[in-house]
Amino acid sequence: MQQRRNEECSSVVNRGILVQTSFNTVCAIEYMKSHNVDPQVIERVLLHPEQRRKDQH
């Protein structure tokens, strides 16, 4: 169950990054908040892209 939650969260975060690129940071924050992404994760991925996790693929 934990692995599935992580995959879902990862997908939401990746879509949030795309929203930031396509629209703006506020839209990306709101998108991720609406999907219950931890505020610390939102801050890290949107405001500090150098701290993003590398793709596992």
Coordinates of C-alpha atoms in Angstrom, one line a residue:
M1 CA 0.0 0.0 0.0
Q2 CA 2.8 2.4 0.8
Q3 CA 4.5 1.9 -2.6
R4 CA 1.2 2.8 -4.4
R5 CA 0.8 5.9 -2.3
N6 CA 4.4 6.9 -3.1
E7 CA 3.7 6.3 -6.8
E8 CA 0.5 8.4 -6.7
C9 CA 2.3 11.2 -4.8
S10 CA 5.2 11.1 -7.3
S11 CA 2.8 11.5 -10.2
V12 CA 1.1 14.4 -8.5
V13 CA 4.4 16.1 -7.8
N14 CA 5.5 15.6 -11.4
R15 CA 2.3 17.1 -12.7
G16 CA 2.7 20.0 -10.3
I17 CA 6.1 20.7 -11.7
L18 CA 4.6 20.7 -15.2
V19 CA 1.9 23.1 -14.0
Q20 CA 4.6 25.4 -12.7
T21 CA 6.3 25.3 -16.0
S22 CA 3.2 25.8 -18.0
F23 CA 1.4 28.3 -15.8
N24 CA 3.0 29.6 -12.6
T25 CA 4.2 28.6 -9.1
V26 CA 1.0 29.6 -7.4
C27 CA -1.1 27.3 -9.7
A28 CA 1.4 24.5 -9.0
I29 CA 1.2 25.0 -5.2
E30 CA -2.6 25.0 -5.3
Y31 CA -2.6 21.9 -7.5
M32 CA -0.3 20.0 -5.1
K33 CA -2.1 21.2 -2.0
S34 CA -5.4 20.0 -3.4
H35 CA -3.8 16.5 -3.7
N36 CA -2.5 16.6 -0.1
V37 CA 1.2 16.8 -0.9
D38 CA 3.2 17.7 2.2
P39 CA 4.0 21.4 2.3
Q40 CA 7.7 20.7 2.8
V41 CA 7.7 18.6 -0.4
I42 CA 5.9 21.4 -2.3
E43 CA 8.4 23.9 -1.2
R44 CA 11.4 21.7 -2.0
V45 CA 10.3 20.8 -5.5
L46 CA 9.0 24.1 -6.6
L47 CA 11.4 26.6 -5.0
H48 CA 14.5 24.5 -4.9
P49 CA 14.7 22.4 -8.1
E50 CA 18.3 21.5 -7.4
Q51 CA 17.0 19.5 -4.4
R52 CA 14.6 17.4 -6.5
R53 CA 15.0 13.6 -6.4
K54 CA 16.5 12.2 -9.5
D55 CA 14.3 9.9 -11.7
Q56 CA 14.4 6.3 -10.7
H57 CA 14.2 5.1 -14.4

